[in-house]
mmCIF file of C-alpha atoms in Angstrom:
data_model
loop_
_atom_site.group_PDB
_atom_site.id
_atom_site.type_symbol
_atom_site.label_atom_id
_atom_site.label_comp_id
_atom_site.label_asym_id
_atom_site.label_seq_id
_atom_site.Cartn_x
_atom_site.Cartn_y
_atom_site.Cartn_z
ATOM 1 C CA UNK A 25 114.199 95.612 66.235
ATOM 2 C CA UNK A 26 116.685 97.595 68.271
ATOM 3 C CA UNK A 27 113.883 99.188 70.245
ATOM 4 C CA UNK A 28 112.503 95.779 71.059
ATOM 5 C CA UNK A 29 115.943 94.664 72.116
ATOM 6 C CA UNK A 30 116.099 97.353 74.744
ATOM 7 C CA UNK A 31 115.587 96.297 78.302
ATOM 8 C CA UNK A 32 111.878 96.680 78.675
ATOM 9 C CA UNK A 33 110.568 97.612 82.067
ATOM 10 C CA UNK A 34 107.532 99.604 83.057
ATOM 11 C CA UNK A 35 109.422 102.654 84.165
ATOM 12 C CA UNK A 36 107.425 105.046 86.325
ATOM 13 C CA UNK A 37 105.474 107.648 84.413
ATOM 14 C CA UNK A 38 107.493 110.808 84.659
ATOM 15 C CA UNK A 39 105.156 113.522 85.876
ATOM 16 C CA UNK A 40 106.470 116.902 86.778
ATOM 17 C CA UNK A 41 105.992 117.205 90.564
ATOM 18 C CA UNK A 42 104.922 120.821 90.192
ATOM 19 C CA UNK A 43 102.328 119.860 87.623
ATOM 20 C CA UNK A 44 101.138 117.029 89.856
ATOM 21 C CA UNK A 45 100.772 119.370 92.836
ATOM 22 C CA UNK A 46 98.850 121.844 90.697
ATOM 23 C CA UNK A 47 96.449 119.162 89.496
ATOM 24 C CA UNK A 48 95.962 117.826 93.013
ATOM 25 C CA UNK A 49 95.237 121.334 94.318
ATOM 26 C CA UNK A 50 92.664 121.897 91.604
ATOM 27 C CA UNK A 51 91.097 118.488 92.223
ATOM 28 C CA UNK A 52 90.900 119.209 95.953
ATOM 29 C CA UNK A 53 88.991 122.356 95.067
ATOM 30 C CA UNK A 54 86.402 120.283 93.237
ATOM 31 C CA UNK A 55 87.755 120.473 89.702
ATOM 32 C CA UNK A 56 86.775 117.166 88.124
ATOM 33 C CA UNK A 57 88.769 117.782 84.951
ATOM 34 C CA UNK A 58 91.954 118.009 86.992
ATOM 35 C CA UNK A 59 91.148 114.733 88.718
ATOM 36 C CA UNK A 60 90.360 113.163 85.349
ATOM 37 C CA UNK A 61 93.837 114.191 84.244
ATOM 38 C CA UNK A 62 95.367 112.509 87.304
ATOM 39 C CA UNK A 63 93.351 109.342 86.651
ATOM 40 C CA UNK A 64 94.465 109.295 83.032
ATOM 41 C CA UNK A 65 98.093 109.646 84.048
ATOM 42 C CA UNK A 66 98.133 106.927 86.681
ATOM 43 C CA UNK A 67 95.483 104.454 85.517
ATOM 44 C CA UNK A 68 97.882 102.168 83.669
ATOM 45 C CA UNK A 69 100.294 101.803 86.547
ATOM 46 C CA UNK A 70 97.608 101.290 89.155
ATOM 47 C CA UNK A 71 95.784 98.783 86.995
ATOM 48 C CA UNK A 72 98.995 96.917 86.164
ATOM 49 C CA UNK A 73 99.996 96.626 89.816
ATOM 50 C CA UNK A 74 96.616 95.242 90.805
ATOM 51 C CA UNK A 75 96.530 92.943 87.777
ATOM 52 C CA UNK A 76 99.957 91.464 88.503
ATOM 53 C CA UNK A 77 98.863 90.873 92.083
ATOM 54 C CA UNK A 78 95.522 89.247 91.266
ATOM 55 C CA UNK A 79 96.216 87.645 87.855
ATOM 56 C CA UNK A 80 92.646 88.517 86.982
ATOM 57 C CA UNK A 81 91.650 91.277 84.572
ATOM 58 C CA UNK A 82 88.099 91.816 85.864
ATOM 59 C CA UNK A 83 89.179 91.973 89.508
ATOM 60 C CA UNK A 84 91.997 94.339 88.616
ATOM 61 C CA UNK A 85 89.642 96.641 86.710
ATOM 62 C CA UNK A 86 87.201 96.738 89.645
ATOM 63 C CA UNK A 87 89.863 97.321 92.294
ATOM 64 C CA UNK A 88 91.600 99.998 90.220
ATOM 65 C CA UNK A 89 88.285 101.780 89.739
ATOM 66 C CA UNK A 90 87.509 101.574 93.465
ATOM 67 C CA UNK A 91 90.977 102.923 94.192
ATOM 68 C CA UNK A 92 90.431 106.094 92.176
ATOM 69 C CA UNK A 93 86.966 106.618 93.634
ATOM 70 C CA UNK A 94 88.235 106.114 97.183
ATOM 71 C CA UNK A 95 91.130 108.463 96.486
ATOM 72 C CA UNK A 96 88.718 111.130 95.283
ATOM 73 C CA UNK A 97 86.612 110.760 98.421
ATOM 74 C CA UNK A 98 89.721 111.072 100.590
ATOM 75 C CA UNK A 99 91.381 113.766 98.508
ATOM 76 C CA UNK A 100 90.704 116.449 101.123
ATOM 77 C CA UNK A 101 92.775 114.476 103.621
ATOM 78 C CA UNK A 102 95.784 114.351 101.288
ATOM 79 C CA UNK A 103 98.281 116.758 102.844
ATOM 80 C CA UNK A 104 101.033 116.380 100.285
ATOM 81 C CA UNK A 105 103.551 114.756 102.670
ATOM 82 C CA UNK A 106 104.261 112.201 99.950
ATOM 83 C CA UNK A 107 103.697 112.381 96.227
ATOM 84 C CA UNK A 108 100.182 111.800 94.962
ATOM 85 C CA UNK A 109 101.451 108.721 93.147
ATOM 86 C CA UNK A 110 102.817 107.184 96.362
ATOM 87 C CA UNK A 111 99.577 108.005 98.169
ATOM 88 C CA UNK A 112 97.270 106.492 95.566
ATOM 89 C CA UNK A 113 99.590 103.523 95.164
ATOM 90 C CA UNK A 114 99.167 102.802 98.888
ATOM 91 C CA UNK A 115 95.391 102.918 98.542
ATOM 92 C CA UNK A 116 95.548 100.494 95.615
ATOM 93 C CA UNK A 117 97.824 98.107 97.481
ATOM 94 C CA UNK A 118 95.682 98.128 100.620
ATOM 95 C CA UNK A 119 92.580 97.450 98.577
ATOM 96 C CA UNK A 120 94.323 94.648 96.698
ATOM 97 C CA UNK A 121 95.658 92.978 99.828
ATOM 98 C CA UNK A 122 92.211 93.166 101.451
ATOM 99 C CA UNK A 123 90.725 91.624 98.331
ATOM 100 C CA UNK A 124 93.290 88.823 98.264
ATOM 101 C CA UNK A 125 92.663 88.056 101.932
ATOM 102 C CA UNK A 126 88.946 87.750 101.241
ATOM 103 C CA UNK A 127 89.585 85.629 98.174
ATOM 104 C CA UNK A 128 92.052 83.495 100.144
ATOM 105 C CA UNK A 129 93.184 80.549 98.055
ATOM 106 C CA UNK A 130 90.390 80.639 95.516
ATOM 107 C CA UNK A 131 92.550 81.645 92.572
ATOM 108 C CA UNK A 132 90.660 82.279 89.402
ATOM 109 C CA UNK A 133 93.008 83.494 86.711
ATOM 110 C CA UNK A 134 91.748 85.698 83.908
ATOM 111 C CA UNK A 135 94.932 86.586 82.115
ATOM 112 C CA UNK A 136 95.372 89.344 79.617
ATOM 113 C CA UNK A 137 96.672 88.506 76.195
ATOM 114 C CA UNK A 138 100.312 89.045 75.407
ATOM 115 C CA UNK A 139 100.961 91.914 73.059
ATOM 116 C CA UNK A 140 102.289 91.335 69.561
ATOM 117 C CA UNK A 141 105.794 92.411 70.527
ATOM 118 C CA UNK A 142 106.112 89.422 72.848
ATOM 119 C CA UNK A 143 106.770 87.115 69.921
ATOM 120 C CA UNK A 144 109.690 89.294 68.886
ATOM 121 C CA UNK A 145 111.141 89.981 72.311
ATOM 122 C CA UNK A 146 114.592 88.368 72.182
ATOM 123 C CA UNK A 147 114.400 87.405 75.848
ATOM 124 C CA UNK A 148 111.175 85.546 75.289
ATOM 125 C CA UNK A 149 112.293 84.032 72.007
ATOM 126 C CA UNK A 150 115.231 82.551 73.836
ATOM 127 C CA UNK A 151 112.974 81.415 76.657
ATOM 128 C CA UNK A 152 110.845 79.163 74.472
ATOM 129 C CA UNK A 153 113.640 77.812 72.336
ATOM 130 C CA UNK A 154 117.023 76.791 73.550
ATOM 131 C CA UNK A 155 117.017 78.211 77.090
ATOM 132 C CA UNK A 156 114.050 76.341 78.411
ATOM 133 C CA UNK A 157 114.066 72.666 79.261
ATOM 134 C CA UNK A 158 110.370 72.483 78.346
ATOM 135 C CA UNK A 159 110.604 73.533 74.704
ATOM 136 C CA UNK A 160 107.197 72.121 73.920
ATOM 137 C CA UNK A 161 105.497 74.935 75.812
ATOM 138 C CA UNK A 162 104.483 78.089 74.046
ATOM 139 C CA UNK A 163 104.451 81.579 75.486
ATOM 140 C CA UNK A 164 100.860 81.380 76.637
ATOM 141 C CA UNK A 165 101.549 78.248 78.669
ATOM 142 C CA UNK A 166 104.649 79.803 80.183
ATOM 143 C CA UNK A 167 102.571 82.853 81.071
ATOM 144 C CA UNK A 168 100.131 80.660 82.951
ATOM 145 C CA UNK A 169 102.934 78.868 84.810
ATOM 146 C CA UNK A 170 104.495 82.169 85.799
ATOM 147 C CA UNK A 171 101.214 83.557 87.102
ATOM 148 C CA UNK A 172 100.583 80.386 89.072
ATOM 149 C CA UNK A 173 104.035 80.653 90.601
ATOM 150 C CA UNK A 174 103.475 84.301 91.493
ATOM 151 C CA UNK A 175 100.156 83.477 93.115
ATOM 152 C CA UNK A 176 101.925 81.003 95.403
ATOM 153 C CA UNK A 177 103.990 83.806 96.921
ATOM 154 C CA UNK A 178 102.694 85.663 99.952
ATOM 155 C CA UNK A 179 101.114 89.064 99.272
ATOM 156 C CA UNK A 180 104.095 91.095 100.472
ATOM 157 C CA UNK A 181 106.572 89.046 98.460
ATOM 158 C CA UNK A 182 104.422 89.162 95.344
ATOM 159 C CA UNK A 183 104.152 92.891 95.842
ATOM 160 C CA UNK A 184 107.876 93.582 95.870
ATOM 161 C CA UNK A 185 108.444 91.345 92.847
ATOM 162 C CA UNK A 186 105.663 93.123 90.993
ATOM 163 C CA UNK A 187 106.880 96.576 91.882
ATOM 164 C CA UNK A 188 110.559 95.948 91.311
ATOM 165 C CA UNK A 189 110.983 93.219 88.728
ATOM 166 C CA UNK A 190 107.916 93.914 86.625
ATOM 167 C CA UNK A 191 107.262 97.611 87.063
ATOM 168 C CA UNK A 192 110.841 98.699 87.619
ATOM 169 C CA UNK A 193 110.290 100.811 90.726
ATOM 170 C CA UNK A 194 113.437 101.517 92.732
ATOM 171 C CA UNK A 195 113.852 100.053 96.205
ATOM 172 C CA UNK A 196 113.481 103.461 97.826
ATOM 173 C CA UNK A 197 110.137 104.132 96.163
ATOM 174 C CA UNK A 198 108.879 100.671 97.137
ATOM 175 C CA UNK A 199 109.973 101.354 100.708
ATOM 176 C CA UNK A 200 108.045 104.625 100.726
ATOM 177 C CA UNK A 201 104.906 102.962 99.363
ATOM 178 C CA UNK A 202 105.065 100.015 101.742
ATOM 179 C CA UNK A 203 106.234 102.078 104.694
ATOM 180 C CA UNK A 204 109.390 100.068 105.313
ATOM 181 C CA UNK A 205 113.112 100.592 104.776
ATOM 182 C CA UNK A 206 115.055 99.532 101.715
ATOM 183 C CA UNK A 207 116.753 96.697 103.624
ATOM 184 C CA UNK A 208 113.391 95.097 104.188
ATOM 185 C CA UNK A 209 112.491 95.578 100.537
ATOM 186 C CA UNK A 210 115.747 93.929 99.424
ATOM 187 C CA UNK A 211 115.385 90.982 101.740
ATOM 188 C CA UNK A 212 111.790 90.408 100.658
ATOM 189 C CA UNK A 213 112.852 90.591 97.039
ATOM 190 C CA UNK A 214 115.653 88.097 97.610
ATOM 191 C CA UNK A 215 113.325 85.640 99.305
ATOM 192 C CA UNK A 216 110.603 86.093 96.674
ATOM 193 C CA UNK A 217 113.036 85.417 93.831
ATOM 194 C CA UNK A 218 114.328 82.309 95.540
ATOM 195 C CA UNK A 219 110.808 81.050 95.937
ATOM 196 C CA UNK A 220 109.943 81.793 92.327
ATOM 197 C CA UNK A 221 113.042 80.025 91.075
ATOM 198 C CA UNK A 222 112.067 76.992 93.100
ATOM 199 C CA UNK A 223 108.502 77.043 91.796
ATOM 200 C CA UNK A 224 109.679 77.444 88.199
ATOM 201 C CA UNK A 225 112.652 75.108 88.352
ATOM 202 C CA UNK A 226 111.147 72.910 85.626
ATOM 203 C CA UNK A 227 111.188 75.806 83.220
ATOM 204 C CA UNK A 228 114.363 77.614 84.210
ATOM 205 C CA UNK A 229 117.749 76.174 83.466
ATOM 206 C CA UNK B 15 120.967 90.050 100.143
ATOM 207 C CA UNK B 16 121.416 90.790 96.442
ATOM 208 C CA UNK B 17 121.512 87.838 94.140
ATOM 209 C CA UNK B 18 124.208 87.612 91.554
ATOM 210 C CA UNK B 19 123.046 88.609 88.057
ATOM 211 C CA UNK B 20 123.726 85.085 86.770
ATOM 212 C CA UNK B 21 121.386 83.537 89.347
ATOM 213 C CA UNK B 22 118.648 85.892 88.492
ATOM 214 C CA UNK B 23 119.102 86.009 84.726
ATOM 215 C CA UNK B 24 116.840 83.085 83.890
ATOM 216 C CA UNK B 25 114.086 84.294 86.204
ATOM 217 C CA UNK B 26 114.363 87.814 84.800
ATOM 218 C CA UNK B 27 113.891 86.396 81.328
ATOM 219 C CA UNK B 28 110.794 84.608 82.540
ATOM 220 C CA UNK B 29 109.414 87.712 84.230
ATOM 221 C CA UNK B 30 109.613 89.575 80.934
ATOM 222 C CA UNK B 31 106.408 87.774 79.962
ATOM 223 C CA UNK B 32 104.479 89.808 82.548
ATOM 224 C CA UNK B 33 105.468 93.058 80.919
ATOM 225 C CA UNK B 34 103.820 91.969 77.688
ATOM 226 C CA UNK B 35 100.447 91.285 79.273
ATOM 227 C CA UNK B 36 98.026 93.979 78.197
ATOM 228 C CA UNK B 37 94.318 94.529 78.850
ATOM 229 C CA UNK B 38 91.889 94.439 75.886
ATOM 230 C CA UNK B 39 92.396 97.227 73.346
ATOM 231 C CA UNK B 40 90.647 100.462 74.265
ATOM 232 C CA UNK B 41 90.367 99.491 77.937
ATOM 233 C CA UNK B 42 92.188 102.569 79.221
ATOM 234 C CA UNK B 43 90.273 104.869 76.868
ATOM 235 C CA UNK B 44 87.083 103.944 78.702
ATOM 236 C CA UNK B 45 88.533 103.361 82.152
ATOM 237 C CA UNK B 46 89.010 106.973 83.247
ATOM 238 C CA UNK B 47 85.607 107.889 81.769
ATOM 239 C CA UNK B 48 83.954 105.169 83.866
ATOM 240 C CA UNK B 49 85.742 106.370 86.985
ATOM 241 C CA UNK B 50 84.680 109.954 86.393
ATOM 242 C CA UNK B 51 81.080 108.900 85.721
ATOM 243 C CA UNK B 52 80.938 107.082 89.035
ATOM 244 C CA UNK B 53 82.456 110.026 90.883
ATOM 245 C CA UNK B 54 79.911 112.371 89.265
ATOM 246 C CA UNK B 55 77.101 109.997 90.291
ATOM 247 C CA UNK B 56 78.381 109.937 93.871
ATOM 248 C CA UNK B 57 78.525 113.725 93.999
ATOM 249 C CA UNK B 58 75.009 113.970 92.583
ATOM 250 C CA UNK B 59 73.781 111.475 95.153
ATOM 251 C CA UNK B 60 75.235 113.560 97.980
ATOM 252 C CA UNK B 61 73.309 116.620 96.792
ATOM 253 C CA UNK B 62 69.953 114.823 97.151
ATOM 254 C CA UNK B 63 68.537 115.091 100.717
ATOM 255 C CA UNK B 64 68.644 111.915 102.763
ATOM 256 C CA UNK B 65 64.876 111.531 102.922
ATOM 257 C CA UNK B 66 64.600 111.863 99.152
ATOM 258 C CA UNK B 67 67.324 109.242 98.768
ATOM 259 C CA UNK B 68 65.293 106.970 101.025
ATOM 260 C CA UNK B 69 62.202 107.469 98.903
ATOM 261 C CA UNK B 70 64.198 106.748 95.764
ATOM 262 C CA UNK B 71 65.473 103.600 97.403
ATOM 263 C CA UNK B 72 61.913 102.561 98.202
ATOM 264 C CA UNK B 73 60.974 103.155 94.583
ATOM 265 C CA UNK B 74 63.742 100.953 93.320
ATOM 266 C CA UNK B 75 63.303 98.283 95.997
ATOM 267 C CA UNK B 76 59.681 97.924 97.143
ATOM 268 C CA UNK B 77 60.730 95.105 99.462
ATOM 269 C CA UNK B 78 62.600 97.688 101.514
ATOM 270 C CA UNK B 79 59.456 99.804 101.829
ATOM 271 C CA UNK B 80 57.557 96.769 103.099
ATOM 272 C CA UNK B 81 60.315 95.926 105.547
ATOM 273 C CA UNK B 82 60.406 99.518 106.783
ATOM 274 C CA UNK B 83 56.631 99.589 107.296
ATOM 275 C CA UNK B 84 56.831 96.289 109.126
ATOM 276 C CA UNK B 85 59.598 97.585 111.377
ATOM 277 C CA UNK B 86 57.636 100.751 112.211
ATOM 278 C CA UNK B 87 54.508 98.700 112.939
ATOM 279 C CA UNK B 88 56.587 96.402 115.136
ATOM 280 C CA UNK B 89 57.936 99.379 117.040
ATOM 281 C CA UNK B 90 54.407 100.677 117.639
ATOM 282 C CA UNK B 91 53.241 97.293 118.877
ATOM 283 C CA UNK B 92 56.246 97.045 121.180
ATOM 284 C CA UNK B 93 55.617 100.582 122.407
ATOM 285 C CA UNK B 94 51.989 99.876 123.200
ATOM 286 C CA UNK B 95 52.861 96.613 124.878
ATOM 287 C CA UNK B 96 55.561 98.230 126.965
ATOM 288 C CA UNK B 97 53.342 101.107 128.011
ATOM 289 C CA UNK B 98 50.623 98.612 128.982
ATOM 290 C CA UNK B 99 53.081 96.714 131.168
ATOM 291 C CA UNK B 100 54.218 99.951 132.766
ATOM 292 C CA UNK B 101 50.645 100.991 133.520
ATOM 293 C CA UNK B 102 49.855 97.616 135.045
ATOM 294 C CA UNK B 103 52.945 97.759 137.239
ATOM 295 C CA UNK B 104 52.149 101.289 138.386
ATOM 296 C CA UNK B 105 48.572 100.320 139.211
ATOM 297 C CA UNK B 106 49.793 97.267 141.128
ATOM 298 C CA UNK B 107 52.100 99.436 143.155
ATOM 299 C CA UNK B 108 49.271 101.832 144.013
ATOM 300 C CA UNK B 109 46.643 99.309 145.026
ATOM 301 C CA UNK B 110 48.943 96.582 146.228
ATOM 302 C CA UNK B 111 50.330 95.935 149.665
ATOM 303 C CA UNK B 112 51.869 99.152 150.879
ATOM 304 C CA UNK B 113 54.451 97.217 152.872
ATOM 305 C CA UNK B 114 55.888 95.996 149.583
ATOM 306 C CA UNK B 115 56.806 99.514 148.667
ATOM 307 C CA UNK B 116 59.901 100.613 150.425
ATOM 308 C CA UNK B 117 60.349 103.846 148.545
ATOM 309 C CA UNK B 118 57.416 105.728 147.070
ATOM 310 C CA UNK B 119 57.771 106.038 143.342
ATOM 311 C CA UNK B 120 55.845 109.268 143.193
ATOM 312 C CA UNK B 121 56.307 111.735 145.943
ATOM 313 C CA UNK B 122 53.192 113.802 146.604
ATOM 314 C CA UNK B 123 53.760 117.454 146.044
ATOM 315 C CA UNK B 124 51.785 120.342 147.303
ATOM 316 C CA UNK B 125 51.287 124.005 146.645
ATOM 317 C CA UNK B 126 52.586 126.099 149.436
ATOM 318 C CA UNK B 127 53.968 129.523 150.026
ATOM 319 C CA UNK B 128 57.345 128.186 148.975
ATOM 320 C CA UNK B 129 55.965 127.513 145.569
ATOM 321 C CA UNK B 130 54.495 124.780 143.523
ATOM 322 C CA UNK B 131 56.109 121.404 143.845
ATOM 323 C CA UNK B 132 57.225 121.566 147.489
ATOM 324 C CA UNK B 133 57.426 118.030 148.687
ATOM 325 C CA UNK B 134 55.078 116.975 151.442
ATOM 326 C CA UNK B 135 55.503 113.956 153.610
ATOM 327 C CA UNK B 136 53.141 111.206 152.592
ATOM 328 C CA UNK B 137 51.283 109.958 155.597
ATOM 329 C CA UNK B 138 49.727 107.048 153.820
ATOM 330 C CA UNK B 139 49.455 105.899 150.232
ATOM 331 C CA UNK B 140 46.858 107.653 148.245
ATOM 332 C CA UNK B 141 46.857 110.712 150.474
ATOM 333 C CA UNK B 142 46.095 113.983 148.822
ATOM 334 C CA UNK B 143 48.195 116.919 149.871
ATOM 335 C CA UNK B 144 46.731 120.380 150.034
ATOM 336 C CA UNK B 145 48.712 123.430 151.001
ATOM 337 C CA UNK B 146 47.433 125.326 153.991
ATOM 338 C CA UNK B 147 49.258 128.533 153.326
ATOM 339 C CA UNK B 148 51.837 128.239 156.057
ATOM 340 C CA UNK B 149 55.322 127.570 154.690
ATOM 341 C CA UNK B 150 56.108 123.890 154.589
ATOM 342 C CA UNK B 151 52.760 122.936 156.043
ATOM 343 C CA UNK B 152 50.143 121.088 154.187
ATOM 344 C CA UNK B 153 47.031 119.390 155.300
ATOM 345 C CA UNK B 154 46.492 115.791 154.400
ATOM 346 C CA UNK B 155 43.022 114.965 153.277
ATOM 347 C CA UNK B 156 41.710 111.459 153.038
ATOM 348 C CA UNK B 157 41.245 110.125 149.580
ATOM 349 C CA UNK B 158 37.693 110.877 148.422
ATOM 350 C CA UNK B 159 35.409 107.935 148.353
ATOM 351 C CA UNK B 160 34.253 106.843 144.922
ATOM 352 C CA UNK B 161 31.177 108.725 143.899
ATOM 353 C CA UNK B 162 28.435 107.123 141.819
ATOM 354 C CA UNK B 163 25.814 108.796 139.664
ATOM 355 C CA UNK B 164 23.184 110.935 141.404
ATOM 356 C CA UNK B 165 20.726 108.640 143.063
ATOM 357 C CA UNK B 166 17.670 110.656 141.983
ATOM 358 C CA UNK B 167 18.365 109.790 138.381
ATOM 359 C CA UNK B 168 17.626 106.198 139.082
ATOM 360 C CA UNK B 169 15.101 106.642 141.846
ATOM 361 C CA UNK B 170 11.723 105.379 140.712
ATOM 362 C CA UNK B 171 9.977 108.296 142.429
ATOM 363 C CA UNK B 172 6.297 108.835 141.822
ATOM 364 C CA UNK B 173 5.342 106.864 138.770
ATOM 365 C CA UNK B 174 1.609 107.652 138.897
ATOM 366 C CA UNK B 175 0.204 109.160 135.727
ATOM 367 C CA UNK B 176 -1.245 112.626 135.575
ATOM 368 C CA UNK B 177 -3.897 113.815 133.239
ATOM 369 C CA UNK B 178 -2.703 115.981 130.412
ATOM 370 C CA UNK B 179 -4.108 119.429 130.657
ATOM 371 C CA UNK B 180 -6.260 120.549 127.760
ATOM 372 C CA UNK B 181 -5.292 124.075 128.214
ATOM 373 C CA UNK B 182 -2.667 125.398 125.879
ATOM 374 C CA UNK B 183 0.627 126.157 127.397
ATOM 375 C CA UNK B 184 1.320 129.651 128.367
ATOM 376 C CA UNK B 185 4.505 130.786 126.741
#
C-alpha cells in the first residue's frame, strides 16, 4: 500500500550513457541485436508519449513502430550531439505532430484500460469520491473526459503536459527535445494547465 | 509562470489517471520483435536488385505490369508520331519555298584538303558540294535529275517469233 501511495510518475528510464553510446555504436555498425536492445529500452516511453498525444492505441503503436524504423534508417546520421533518447524522442514527436495535423479534428479515441492499481491509487480514490463534484462518474468516465480535454489543447501544449505532468521529464530535457528554452517550456505548461482546468472545471473542485 | 501547488493539486490528481493507462498485456513483448522484423525485411529488400524488385512487384500486382506495358506502348506511339512530324517538317522545308527559309537547317559540307566536314557555301537549296582538291574550294554540282528504270526493260523491241532450232545446244 505504501508503494502505491508513492508519487507515481513515469520517471525516465535510467540508462547508463556509456552503455547507450556503446549500443548506438554497435547499431551504427549494423548490429541488429544492439538496436533491438535500444528498442526494448525505449519502446515504453516512446509509445506512451505518442499514446498520450493521440489518445488512440492503434495509432500510437503504428507511429511508435515507424519511429524506430525511421531512426534505424537515419542511424548513420546520428552524430551523438545529443543523447540517443533525445534524438529518437524528437523523431517520435515530429511524426506524431505530422499525424495529428493530417488527422486534424477527427478525434477517434481508442483508450487503453486502466491498470489494476488505479482502483487503489489514493489520488484516484479521492478523485471519484469526496473530491469530485461529479461523484456519479467512475474512473473510466473520468479517463474519457480527461482525454477529451487533452485533445482540445494545441499540439505543443499537449506535448509539454504529456512530457512533464504525465511522464515526469524535467523542463530542461523537454527544452532539449523541443529545441526551445526552459522559459518557453514553463510558459507553455502554465497555459496548458490553465486550459485544462477550464475544460475540466465540472470535475475539479 | 509557475502555478501555486494548491491551484494545480486538483488537476494533478486528475492527471494521475493517465499514468495508469496501459496497453494490452504482452504488447511490449511483441512490439520490439515486430520492429526488428520490419527492419530485417527492409534490409533484405535493399539487397535485391532494383529490376528484380520491379519484377516481384509485377508478380504481386499484375495491374502494375499492365500499366507499365501500356505506358511503354504509349511512349513508342508518341515517339513514332513525333518522328513522323519531324520528317514531314524537314521534307516541307526542303521542297517548300526557299524564301521561307532564312537560315538553312543543314549546312552542306564537303570533303576538301582541310578535312572532312569543311563547310561550303550553299549556292542554292539542294546543291551538292564536291571538293575540288584546292583548300576551301568546292565545286557545286546541280542536283541530279530523277532517274527512272532503264528504258530497254520496258521497250517492246522486236516481238516477232523465231523458230526454235532443232539442233541441240552446244555446251
